[in-house]
Amino acid sequence: MKSLMGSLQILSLLLFSLFFAKCYSQKDFLQCLSKYSQTNVTQNIYTPNSPTYSSILEYAQKNPRWLNSSHPIFIVSPRKESEIKPVILCAKKLGLQIKIKSGGHDYEGISYRSRFSFVMLDLSNLDEINIDLKKGTVWVQAGATLGQLYYAIAKKSKVHGFAGGVCFSIGTGGIISGGGIGTMMRKFGFAADNVVDARVMDVNGKIFDRKKMKEDLFWAIRGGGGASFGVILAWKLKLVPVPEKVTSFTVYKKLEGNQNLLQKWENIAHQLPDKLLIRVVIQNDGTGNDKYVEIFFQALFLGPVDELIPLLKEKFPEFDLEKKDCFQEPVVDCSNRPCIKKECRESSWIGSVLYFYGRRTNESLEVLLEKSIPTQKNYFKATSDFVKTPVPKKGWKMVERLFLEEERPQMIMEPLGGVLDEILESEIPFPHRKGNLYNIQYLVNWGDNSESVSSQKIAWMRKLYKEMEPYVAKNPRTAYLNYRDLDFGTNQEDYSYSKAKVWGEKYFKGNFERLAKVKSKVDPNNFFRNEQSIPPYHTDS
């Protein structure tokens, strides 16, 4: 009975707070901002009645599954760091949540939806980039995309790069604070491994760099999810040296009949020289009776093709890659699927960035700056795993069977090893290092977001995830924060540390407890919170 009464009290409080915030904050939020701000704040604040509100929200939702769900009562798009402090102070005063968006590659939409009244802090206007080639560093504001960062680096130098992700429309604030898997990680580590300084605004609106913040906070934001601890304003990143010529290639095969090649990749990809990363993508191709499961091996080699070919002939002669393949258009022959067997390009590092995003290596770099809203919507559900021992043939046969049931599934598998084996699990919150062969990102995509279609697609994904359980890391079954999955569990009203451990240790393993202790120091009242934010540490929860 006491439990029921408690639940009713929580429900009543929730309903009251929603009503209160809606009625009260629309009128008073702007007045509060004016009180704390020295500039005209209204020019960068949008309500549902603002002409550009919908387009800002739509651009934010790279996964638009929740386009018609809860919307922020305000979108704040500051153009100066100083404009953020009044937003934090007024949200605290009025009891509003803040959801922080940098790029929008938010797999579960927690930066732009909530059960409670909230303000979306859109950092996309904070995109200044300052490169210092002499020191080999770059300051990048958190609202800049990886594309903007890559573009700025390429315009300055042909022999510098950054070890970031493949999707260049992602925001630097999010991908780096979550870890940052990328094509150069075996050589230079994850994106978060290459952070040398940061600017963070805390719950009181104070700004700290590495010298001013405590070292444990600097540790936490590099892979622990920055939105749990404050607002990441900017990163200082270490640029990495890249050769003037790198080589990218893709080899296409059917899964059927090539399980041995796939298992060979599982056994040795993490042991290859660190300047070579070969990832595997599994997906469907063809239609009707011609439908089959395709695997393609896609690689980046930090060197010219003349150095790559001898290495492949030794390690993967099955690829049948030759030097001439890298300087001619691929042969298309659909009489024997797949239609394209192999393609290869020698280019600059920035050309490889374009290649991995499905562009031509010599395409105009301006494409890196695109910020248009796609006309064709792509809805998706994703999750992830790490793998410690090769998957047996029966596992790959199961994958093939399930993939043939679905229209647009994908598995993307990226090998670890290299320098990642040399970095301790506790160096930053991202713990997935030595002992892991590769990570898996599972995806299922669809174009019709009706309830019947989306529920079927999500059910299929959950079935695949369950079927993969015997073959992946255990105790805990691990996952990558940037491929966030709310199926693992969510924070409830009490933000219990012990309950959060269930999903938190999947992402962070033993680092989760330290993250919660940092949270207790920098945000003890849990102002910066979301469905899977780090809760304060409580031994009795």
Coordinates of C-alpha atoms in Angstrom, one line a residue:
M1 CA 0.0 0.0 0.0
K2 CA 2.8 2.3 0.9
S3 CA 4.5 1.5 -2.5
L4 CA 1.2 2.4 -4.3
M5 CA 0.8 5.7 -2.4
G6 CA 4.4 6.5 -3.2
S7 CA 3.8 5.8 -6.9
L8 CA 0.7 8.0 -6.9
Q9 CA 2.6 10.8 -5.3
I10 CA 5.3 10.6 -7.9
L11 CA 2.7 10.6 -10.7
S12 CA 0.9 13.6 -9.2
L13 CA 4.1 15.5 -8.8
L14 CA 5.1 14.6 -12.4
L15 CA 1.7 15.8 -13.8
F16 CA 1.8 19.0 -11.7
S17 CA 5.4 19.7 -12.8
L18 CA 4.5 19.3 -16.5
F19 CA 1.5 21.6 -16.1
F20 CA 3.4 24.1 -14.1
A21 CA 6.4 24.2 -16.4
K22 CA 4.2 24.6 -19.5
C23 CA 2.1 27.4 -18.1
Y24 CA 4.9 29.1 -16.2
S25 CA 8.0 28.8 -18.3
Q26 CA 6.6 30.0 -21.6
K27 CA 6.1 33.4 -20.1
D28 CA 8.9 33.6 -17.6
F29 CA 11.8 31.9 -19.2
L30 CA 12.5 34.8 -21.5
Q31 CA 12.2 37.3 -18.6
C32 CA 14.6 35.2 -16.6
L33 CA 17.1 35.1 -19.5
S34 CA 16.9 38.8 -19.9
K35 CA 17.7 39.2 -16.2
Y36 CA 20.9 37.1 -16.4
S37 CA 22.0 38.1 -20.0
Q38 CA 23.9 41.1 -21.2
T39 CA 22.8 40.7 -24.8
N40 CA 19.5 40.4 -26.7
V41 CA 18.8 36.7 -26.0
T42 CA 15.6 36.4 -28.0
Q43 CA 17.4 36.4 -31.4
N44 CA 18.8 32.9 -30.7
I45 CA 15.7 31.4 -29.0
Y46 CA 12.9 29.6 -30.8
T47 CA 9.5 28.5 -29.6
P48 CA 7.1 26.2 -31.5
N49 CA 5.6 29.4 -33.0
S50 CA 8.9 30.5 -34.5
P51 CA 9.1 30.1 -38.3
T52 CA 12.5 28.2 -38.1
Y53 CA 11.7 26.0 -35.0
S54 CA 10.6 23.0 -37.1
S55 CA 13.6 23.1 -39.4
I56 CA 16.0 23.3 -36.6
L57 CA 14.4 20.4 -34.8
E58 CA 14.2 18.4 -38.0
Y59 CA 17.9 18.9 -38.8
A60 CA 18.7 17.8 -35.2
Q61 CA 17.0 14.5 -35.7
K62 CA 19.3 12.4 -37.8
N63 CA 17.2 9.5 -36.7
P64 CA 13.7 11.0 -37.1
R65 CA 11.8 8.2 -35.4
W66 CA 10.6 10.6 -32.7
L67 CA 9.7 13.6 -35.0
N68 CA 6.1 13.7 -33.7
S69 CA 6.9 12.9 -30.1
S70 CA 7.7 15.4 -27.3
H71 CA 9.2 18.7 -28.5
P72 CA 11.2 21.2 -26.5
I73 CA 9.3 24.3 -25.3
F74 CA 12.4 26.3 -26.3
I75 CA 15.3 25.7 -28.7
V76 CA 18.3 27.8 -27.7
S77 CA 21.0 28.2 -30.3
P78 CA 23.7 30.4 -28.7
R79 CA 26.3 32.1 -30.8
K80 CA 28.6 32.9 -27.9
E81 CA 29.6 30.7 -25.0
S82 CA 28.5 33.4 -22.6
E83 CA 24.9 33.0 -23.8
I84 CA 24.7 29.5 -22.3
K85 CA 25.1 30.5 -18.6
P86 CA 21.7 32.2 -18.4
V87 CA 20.0 29.2 -20.0
I88 CA 21.4 26.9 -17.3
L89 CA 20.6 29.3 -14.4
C90 CA 17.0 29.9 -15.7
A91 CA 16.3 26.2 -16.4
K92 CA 17.4 25.4 -12.8
K93 CA 15.2 28.2 -11.4
L94 CA 12.1 27.1 -13.4
G95 CA 12.6 23.3 -12.9
L96 CA 13.2 22.6 -16.6
Q97 CA 15.5 19.9 -18.0
I98 CA 18.2 20.8 -20.5
K99 CA 19.0 18.5 -23.4
I100 CA 22.3 19.2 -25.2
K101 CA 22.7 18.6 -28.9
S102 CA 25.9 19.1 -30.8
G103 CA 25.5 17.2 -34.1
G104 CA 22.4 15.1 -33.9
H105 CA 23.7 11.5 -34.4
D106 CA 21.7 10.6 -31.3
Y107 CA 20.7 7.0 -31.7
E108 CA 17.8 7.1 -29.2
G109 CA 16.9 10.8 -29.5
I110 CA 17.6 11.7 -25.9
S111 CA 19.0 15.1 -26.9
Y112 CA 15.7 16.3 -28.4
R113 CA 12.9 14.5 -26.6
S114 CA 11.9 14.0 -22.9
R115 CA 9.0 13.0 -20.8
F116 CA 9.3 16.3 -19.0
S117 CA 9.2 19.9 -20.2
F118 CA 12.7 20.8 -21.5
V119 CA 14.9 23.2 -23.3
M120 CA 17.1 21.9 -26.2
L121 CA 20.5 23.6 -26.1
D122 CA 21.6 23.5 -29.8
L123 CA 25.3 24.1 -30.0
S124 CA 25.5 24.0 -33.8
N125 CA 26.3 27.8 -34.0
L126 CA 29.4 27.3 -31.8
D127 CA 31.6 25.9 -34.6
E128 CA 34.8 27.9 -34.5
I129 CA 38.0 25.9 -35.3
N130 CA 41.6 27.2 -34.6
I131 CA 44.5 25.1 -35.9
D132 CA 48.1 25.4 -34.7
L133 CA 50.2 23.3 -37.0
K134 CA 53.4 24.2 -35.2
K135 CA 52.1 22.6 -32.0
G136 CA 50.1 20.0 -33.9
T137 CA 46.8 20.8 -32.1
V138 CA 43.4 22.2 -32.9
W139 CA 40.7 23.9 -30.7
V140 CA 37.3 23.0 -32.0
Q141 CA 34.0 24.2 -30.5
A142 CA 31.6 21.4 -29.7
G143 CA 29.0 22.4 -32.3
A144 CA 31.3 21.9 -35.2
T145 CA 30.8 18.7 -37.2
L146 CA 33.6 16.2 -37.9
G147 CA 33.2 17.3 -41.6
Q148 CA 33.9 20.9 -40.6
L149 CA 36.9 19.8 -38.6
Y150 CA 38.3 17.6 -41.4
Y151 CA 37.7 20.3 -43.9
A152 CA 39.6 22.9 -41.8
I153 CA 42.5 20.5 -41.3
A154 CA 42.7 19.6 -45.0
K155 CA 42.7 23.2 -46.0
K156 CA 45.8 23.8 -43.8
S157 CA 47.8 20.7 -44.3
K158 CA 48.2 17.6 -46.5
V159 CA 50.1 15.7 -43.8
H160 CA 47.9 16.2 -40.8
G161 CA 44.6 14.5 -39.8
F162 CA 42.4 13.6 -36.8
A163 CA 41.5 10.2 -35.6
G164 CA 37.7 10.7 -35.6
G165 CA 34.7 8.8 -37.0
V166 CA 33.5 7.9 -40.5
C167 CA 30.2 9.9 -40.5
F168 CA 31.3 13.5 -41.0
S169 CA 27.9 15.0 -40.2
I170 CA 28.3 14.0 -36.6
G171 CA 29.0 16.7 -34.0
T172 CA 32.4 16.8 -32.3
G173 CA 30.9 17.5 -28.9
G174 CA 29.1 14.1 -28.9
I175 CA 31.4 11.7 -30.7
I176 CA 34.5 12.7 -28.7
S177 CA 32.7 12.7 -25.3
G178 CA 31.5 9.1 -26.1
G179 CA 34.9 7.7 -27.2
G180 CA 35.1 8.0 -31.0
I181 CA 35.7 4.9 -33.0
G182 CA 37.3 5.7 -36.4
T183 CA 39.4 4.4 -39.3
M184 CA 42.8 5.4 -37.7
M185 CA 42.1 4.2 -34.2
R186 CA 44.5 1.2 -34.5
K187 CA 47.3 3.6 -35.2
F188 CA 46.4 6.6 -33.0
G189 CA 43.7 5.5 -30.6
F190 CA 40.1 6.7 -30.3
A191 CA 39.1 10.3 -30.7
A192 CA 38.9 10.7 -26.9
D193 CA 42.4 9.4 -26.6
N194 CA 43.6 12.5 -28.5
V195 CA 42.0 15.2 -26.3
V196 CA 44.7 17.3 -24.6
D197 CA 42.4 20.0 -23.2
A198 CA 38.8 21.0 -23.0
R199 CA 36.4 23.9 -22.0
V200 CA 33.4 22.9 -19.9
M201 CA 30.6 24.9 -18.4
D202 CA 29.4 23.5 -15.1
V203 CA 26.0 23.5 -13.4
N204 CA 26.6 27.0 -12.0
G205 CA 27.6 28.5 -15.4
K206 CA 31.3 28.6 -14.6
I207 CA 33.8 27.8 -17.4
F208 CA 36.8 25.5 -16.7
D209 CA 39.7 24.4 -18.8
R210 CA 42.0 21.5 -17.9
K211 CA 44.1 23.7 -15.6
K212 CA 41.0 24.9 -13.7
M213 CA 38.9 21.8 -13.6
K214 CA 39.8 18.8 -11.4
E215 CA 41.6 16.0 -13.3
D216 CA 38.9 13.5 -12.6
L217 CA 36.4 15.7 -14.5
F218 CA 38.8 15.9 -17.4
W219 CA 39.0 12.1 -17.2
A220 CA 35.2 11.7 -17.2
I221 CA 34.3 13.8 -20.2
R222 CA 36.7 11.9 -22.5
G223 CA 34.5 8.9 -23.2
G224 CA 32.1 9.0 -20.3
G225 CA 29.4 11.1 -22.1
G226 CA 30.0 14.8 -21.5
A227 CA 26.3 15.7 -21.1
S228 CA 26.2 14.0 -17.7
F229 CA 28.7 16.5 -16.2
G230 CA 28.1 19.9 -17.9
V231 CA 28.2 21.5 -21.3
I232 CA 31.2 20.7 -23.4
L233 CA 32.1 24.0 -25.1
A234 CA 35.3 23.0 -26.9
W235 CA 38.0 20.4 -27.3
K236 CA 41.7 20.9 -27.8
L237 CA 42.8 17.9 -29.9
K238 CA 46.0 16.4 -31.0
L239 CA 46.5 16.3 -34.8
V240 CA 48.0 13.1 -36.1
P241 CA 50.6 12.7 -38.9
V242 CA 49.3 11.2 -42.1
P243 CA 51.3 10.3 -45.3
E244 CA 50.6 12.4 -48.4
K245 CA 49.2 9.2 -50.0
V246 CA 46.9 6.7 -48.4
T247 CA 45.0 3.8 -49.9
S248 CA 41.4 2.8 -49.5
F249 CA 39.8 -0.3 -50.9
T250 CA 36.7 -2.5 -50.7
V251 CA 36.4 -6.1 -51.6
Y252 CA 32.9 -7.6 -52.1
K253 CA 31.9 -11.2 -51.4
K254 CA 28.8 -13.3 -50.7
L255 CA 28.6 -14.5 -47.1
E256 CA 27.5 -17.9 -48.4
G257 CA 30.7 -19.8 -49.1
N258 CA 33.0 -17.2 -47.5
Q259 CA 32.6 -18.0 -43.8
N260 CA 36.2 -19.2 -43.7
L261 CA 37.4 -15.9 -45.1
L262 CA 35.3 -14.0 -42.5
Q263 CA 36.7 -16.2 -39.7
K264 CA 40.2 -15.6 -41.0
W265 CA 39.5 -11.8 -40.7
E266 CA 38.3 -12.4 -37.2
N267 CA 41.5 -14.1 -36.2
I268 CA 44.0 -11.7 -37.7
A269 CA 42.5 -8.3 -38.4
H270 CA 43.4 -7.1 -34.9
Q271 CA 47.0 -8.3 -35.3
L272 CA 47.7 -6.6 -38.7
P273 CA 50.2 -3.6 -38.8
D274 CA 48.5 -0.7 -37.0
K275 CA 48.5 1.5 -40.2
L276 CA 46.0 -1.0 -41.8
L277 CA 42.4 -1.2 -40.6
I278 CA 40.1 -3.6 -42.5
R279 CA 36.5 -3.5 -41.3
V280 CA 33.6 -5.7 -42.4
V281 CA 30.1 -4.7 -43.4
I282 CA 27.4 -7.4 -43.7
Q283 CA 24.1 -6.4 -45.5
N284 CA 21.5 -7.7 -48.0
D285 CA 21.7 -7.2 -51.7
G286 CA 19.5 -8.2 -54.6
T287 CA 15.7 -8.7 -54.5
G288 CA 13.2 -11.5 -54.6
N289 CA 14.8 -14.9 -55.5
D290 CA 18.0 -13.1 -56.3
K291 CA 18.4 -11.8 -52.7
Y292 CA 21.6 -12.8 -50.9
V293 CA 23.7 -11.6 -47.9
E294 CA 26.8 -9.7 -48.9
I295 CA 30.0 -9.1 -47.0
F296 CA 32.4 -6.4 -47.9
F297 CA 35.9 -5.8 -46.5
Q298 CA 36.6 -2.1 -46.5
A299 CA 40.0 -0.8 -45.5
L300 CA 42.2 2.2 -44.9
F301 CA 46.0 1.8 -45.3
L302 CA 48.1 4.7 -44.1
G303 CA 50.5 4.5 -47.0
P304 CA 50.7 4.2 -50.8
V305 CA 49.4 1.3 -52.8
D306 CA 52.9 0.0 -53.5
E307 CA 53.3 -0.7 -49.8
L308 CA 49.9 -2.2 -49.4
I309 CA 49.8 -4.8 -52.2
P310 CA 52.7 -7.0 -50.8
L311 CA 51.1 -6.9 -47.4
L312 CA 47.7 -8.1 -48.8
K313 CA 49.3 -10.8 -50.9
E314 CA 50.8 -12.1 -47.7
K315 CA 47.8 -11.7 -45.4
F316 CA 44.8 -11.7 -47.6
P317 CA 45.6 -13.2 -51.1
E318 CA 41.8 -14.0 -51.3
F319 CA 41.2 -10.3 -52.0
D320 CA 43.0 -10.6 -55.3
L321 CA 43.8 -6.8 -55.2
E322 CA 46.3 -5.5 -57.7
K323 CA 47.9 -2.1 -58.1
K324 CA 46.0 -1.4 -61.3
D325 CA 42.7 -1.7 -59.4
C326 CA 43.6 1.5 -57.5
F327 CA 43.8 3.6 -60.6
Q328 CA 40.9 2.5 -62.7
E329 CA 37.1 2.4 -62.3
P330 CA 35.8 -0.9 -60.9
V331 CA 34.5 -3.5 -63.3
V332 CA 30.7 -3.9 -63.1
D333 CA 29.4 -7.4 -64.1
C334 CA 26.0 -8.4 -62.7
S335 CA 26.0 -11.9 -64.3
N336 CA 27.8 -13.1 -61.2
R337 CA 26.8 -11.4 -58.0
P338 CA 28.1 -9.2 -56.4
C339 CA 28.2 -6.9 -59.5
I340 CA 31.4 -5.2 -58.3
K341 CA 34.1 -7.4 -56.9
K342 CA 36.6 -4.8 -55.8
E343 CA 37.5 -1.2 -55.9
C344 CA 40.5 0.8 -54.7
R345 CA 41.8 4.3 -54.6
E346 CA 45.1 5.9 -53.7
S347 CA 44.5 9.5 -52.5
S348 CA 45.2 12.0 -49.8
W349 CA 43.9 11.3 -46.3
I350 CA 41.0 13.7 -46.8
G351 CA 40.2 11.7 -50.0
S352 CA 39.9 8.6 -47.8
V353 CA 37.4 10.4 -45.5
L354 CA 35.2 11.0 -48.6
Y355 CA 35.6 7.4 -49.7
F356 CA 34.4 5.9 -46.4
Y357 CA 31.3 8.1 -46.5
G358 CA 30.4 6.8 -50.0
R359 CA 31.8 9.7 -52.0
R360 CA 34.5 10.0 -54.6
T361 CA 38.0 10.6 -53.4
N362 CA 38.4 13.6 -55.7
E363 CA 35.1 15.2 -54.9
S364 CA 34.9 18.8 -53.8
L365 CA 35.7 19.2 -50.1
E366 CA 32.7 21.5 -49.8
V367 CA 30.6 18.3 -49.4
L368 CA 32.1 18.1 -45.9
L369 CA 30.3 21.2 -44.9
E370 CA 26.8 20.1 -46.0
K371 CA 24.1 20.7 -43.4
S372 CA 21.0 20.1 -45.5
I373 CA 17.9 18.1 -44.2
P374 CA 17.5 14.8 -46.2
T375 CA 14.4 14.7 -48.3
Q376 CA 14.2 10.9 -47.9
K377 CA 13.8 9.9 -44.3
N378 CA 15.7 7.0 -42.9
Y379 CA 14.5 5.5 -39.6
F380 CA 16.7 3.1 -37.8
K381 CA 17.3 1.0 -34.6
A382 CA 20.9 0.1 -33.6
T383 CA 22.8 -1.6 -30.8
S384 CA 26.3 -2.9 -30.3
D385 CA 28.6 -5.6 -29.0
F386 CA 32.3 -6.3 -28.5
V387 CA 33.7 -9.7 -29.5
K388 CA 36.6 -11.5 -27.7
T389 CA 36.6 -14.9 -29.5
P390 CA 35.9 -15.6 -33.2
V391 CA 32.2 -16.4 -34.0
P392 CA 31.8 -20.1 -35.2
K393 CA 30.3 -21.0 -38.5
K394 CA 26.9 -21.7 -37.0
G395 CA 26.8 -18.1 -35.7
W396 CA 27.4 -16.7 -39.2
K397 CA 24.8 -19.1 -40.6
M398 CA 22.3 -17.8 -38.0
V399 CA 23.2 -14.2 -39.1
E400 CA 22.6 -15.1 -42.8
R401 CA 19.3 -16.7 -42.0
L402 CA 18.0 -13.7 -40.0
F403 CA 19.4 -11.2 -42.6
L404 CA 17.4 -13.0 -45.3
E405 CA 14.2 -12.4 -43.3
E406 CA 14.8 -8.6 -43.2
E407 CA 15.0 -5.9 -45.9
R408 CA 17.7 -3.4 -44.8
P409 CA 19.8 -4.9 -42.0
Q410 CA 23.5 -4.2 -41.4
M411 CA 26.4 -5.3 -39.2
I412 CA 29.5 -3.1 -39.2
M413 CA 32.5 -4.8 -37.5
E414 CA 35.7 -2.8 -36.8
P415 CA 38.9 -4.5 -35.6
L416 CA 40.7 -3.2 -32.5
G417 CA 44.3 -4.1 -31.6
G418 CA 47.3 -2.0 -32.5
V419 CA 47.9 0.9 -30.1
L420 CA 44.6 0.2 -28.5
D421 CA 46.1 -2.8 -26.8
E422 CA 48.7 -0.6 -25.1
I423 CA 46.2 1.8 -23.4
L424 CA 44.8 0.7 -20.0
E425 CA 41.1 0.2 -19.6
S426 CA 41.1 2.9 -16.9
E427 CA 43.0 5.5 -18.9
I428 CA 39.7 7.1 -19.9
P429 CA 36.2 5.9 -19.3
F430 CA 36.1 4.0 -22.6
P431 CA 37.3 0.6 -21.4
H432 CA 37.1 -1.6 -24.5
R433 CA 40.8 -2.3 -25.2
K434 CA 43.1 -5.3 -25.1
G435 CA 41.3 -8.7 -25.3
N436 CA 38.6 -7.5 -27.7
L437 CA 39.0 -8.6 -31.3
Y438 CA 36.5 -6.2 -32.8
N439 CA 33.3 -4.3 -32.1
I440 CA 29.9 -4.8 -33.9
Q441 CA 27.4 -2.1 -34.7
Y442 CA 24.0 -3.7 -35.6
L443 CA 21.6 -1.6 -37.6
V444 CA 18.1 -2.1 -39.2
N445 CA 16.7 0.7 -41.4
W446 CA 13.2 1.4 -42.7
G447 CA 11.4 4.1 -44.6
D448 CA 7.9 3.8 -43.3
N449 CA 7.7 5.0 -39.6
S450 CA 4.2 3.6 -39.0
E451 CA 3.7 1.8 -35.7
S452 CA 3.3 -1.6 -37.4
V453 CA 6.4 -1.3 -39.4
S454 CA 8.7 0.3 -36.8
S455 CA 7.6 -2.2 -34.1
Q456 CA 8.4 -5.1 -36.5
K457 CA 11.8 -3.8 -37.3
I458 CA 12.7 -3.2 -33.6
A459 CA 11.5 -6.7 -32.8
W460 CA 13.8 -8.1 -35.5
M461 CA 16.7 -6.2 -34.1
R462 CA 16.1 -7.5 -30.6
K463 CA 15.9 -11.0 -31.9
L464 CA 19.3 -10.7 -33.7
Y465 CA 20.8 -9.2 -30.5
K466 CA 19.5 -12.1 -28.4
E467 CA 20.7 -14.7 -30.9
M468 CA 24.2 -13.2 -30.9
E469 CA 24.5 -13.5 -27.1
P470 CA 26.6 -16.8 -27.1
Y471 CA 29.2 -15.3 -29.4
V472 CA 30.1 -12.0 -27.8
A473 CA 31.7 -10.5 -24.7
K474 CA 30.1 -11.6 -21.4
N475 CA 30.0 -10.6 -17.7
P476 CA 29.2 -7.9 -18.6
R477 CA 28.0 -8.1 -22.2
T478 CA 29.6 -4.8 -23.4
A479 CA 28.5 -2.0 -25.7
Y480 CA 29.6 1.3 -27.1
L481 CA 28.1 4.5 -25.7
N482 CA 27.8 6.3 -29.0
Y483 CA 25.6 3.4 -30.3
R484 CA 23.3 4.0 -27.4
D485 CA 20.5 1.5 -26.8
L486 CA 17.8 2.3 -24.2
D487 CA 16.8 -1.4 -24.3
F488 CA 19.7 -1.9 -21.8
G489 CA 17.8 0.1 -19.2
T490 CA 17.0 3.7 -18.3
N491 CA 17.1 6.0 -15.3
Q492 CA 13.8 6.2 -13.4
E493 CA 12.6 9.1 -11.2
D494 CA 15.0 8.1 -8.4
Y495 CA 18.1 8.0 -10.6
S496 CA 19.4 5.0 -8.6
Y497 CA 23.1 4.3 -9.0
S498 CA 22.6 0.5 -8.3
K499 CA 19.9 0.3 -11.0
A500 CA 22.0 2.3 -13.5
K501 CA 24.9 -0.1 -13.0
V502 CA 22.9 -2.7 -15.0
W503 CA 23.4 -0.7 -18.2
G504 CA 26.2 1.5 -17.1
E505 CA 28.7 -1.3 -16.8
K506 CA 27.9 -2.4 -20.3
Y507 CA 29.3 0.9 -21.6
F508 CA 32.0 1.5 -19.0
K509 CA 32.7 -1.8 -17.1
G510 CA 34.6 -0.9 -13.9
N511 CA 34.9 2.7 -14.8
F512 CA 31.2 3.3 -14.1
E513 CA 31.6 3.6 -10.4
R514 CA 34.4 6.3 -10.8
L515 CA 32.1 8.2 -13.3
A516 CA 29.3 8.2 -10.7
K517 CA 31.7 9.6 -8.0
V518 CA 32.8 12.4 -10.4
K519 CA 29.2 13.1 -11.0
S520 CA 28.6 13.4 -7.2
K521 CA 31.3 16.1 -7.0
V522 CA 30.5 18.2 -10.0
D523 CA 26.7 17.9 -10.2
P524 CA 25.4 16.4 -6.9
N525 CA 21.8 17.6 -7.5
N526 CA 21.8 15.8 -10.9
F527 CA 20.7 18.8 -13.0
F528 CA 22.4 17.4 -16.1
R529 CA 20.3 14.3 -16.6
N530 CA 18.7 12.1 -19.2
E531 CA 17.5 8.6 -19.7
Q532 CA 21.0 7.1 -19.6
S533 CA 23.0 9.9 -17.9
I534 CA 25.5 9.0 -15.1
P535 CA 23.7 9.3 -11.7
P536 CA 25.4 10.5 -8.6
Y537 CA 27.1 7.8 -6.6
H538 CA 25.1 6.4 -3.6
T539 CA 26.1 3.3 -1.8
D540 CA 22.7 2.8 -0.3
S541 CA 20.7 3.2 -3.5

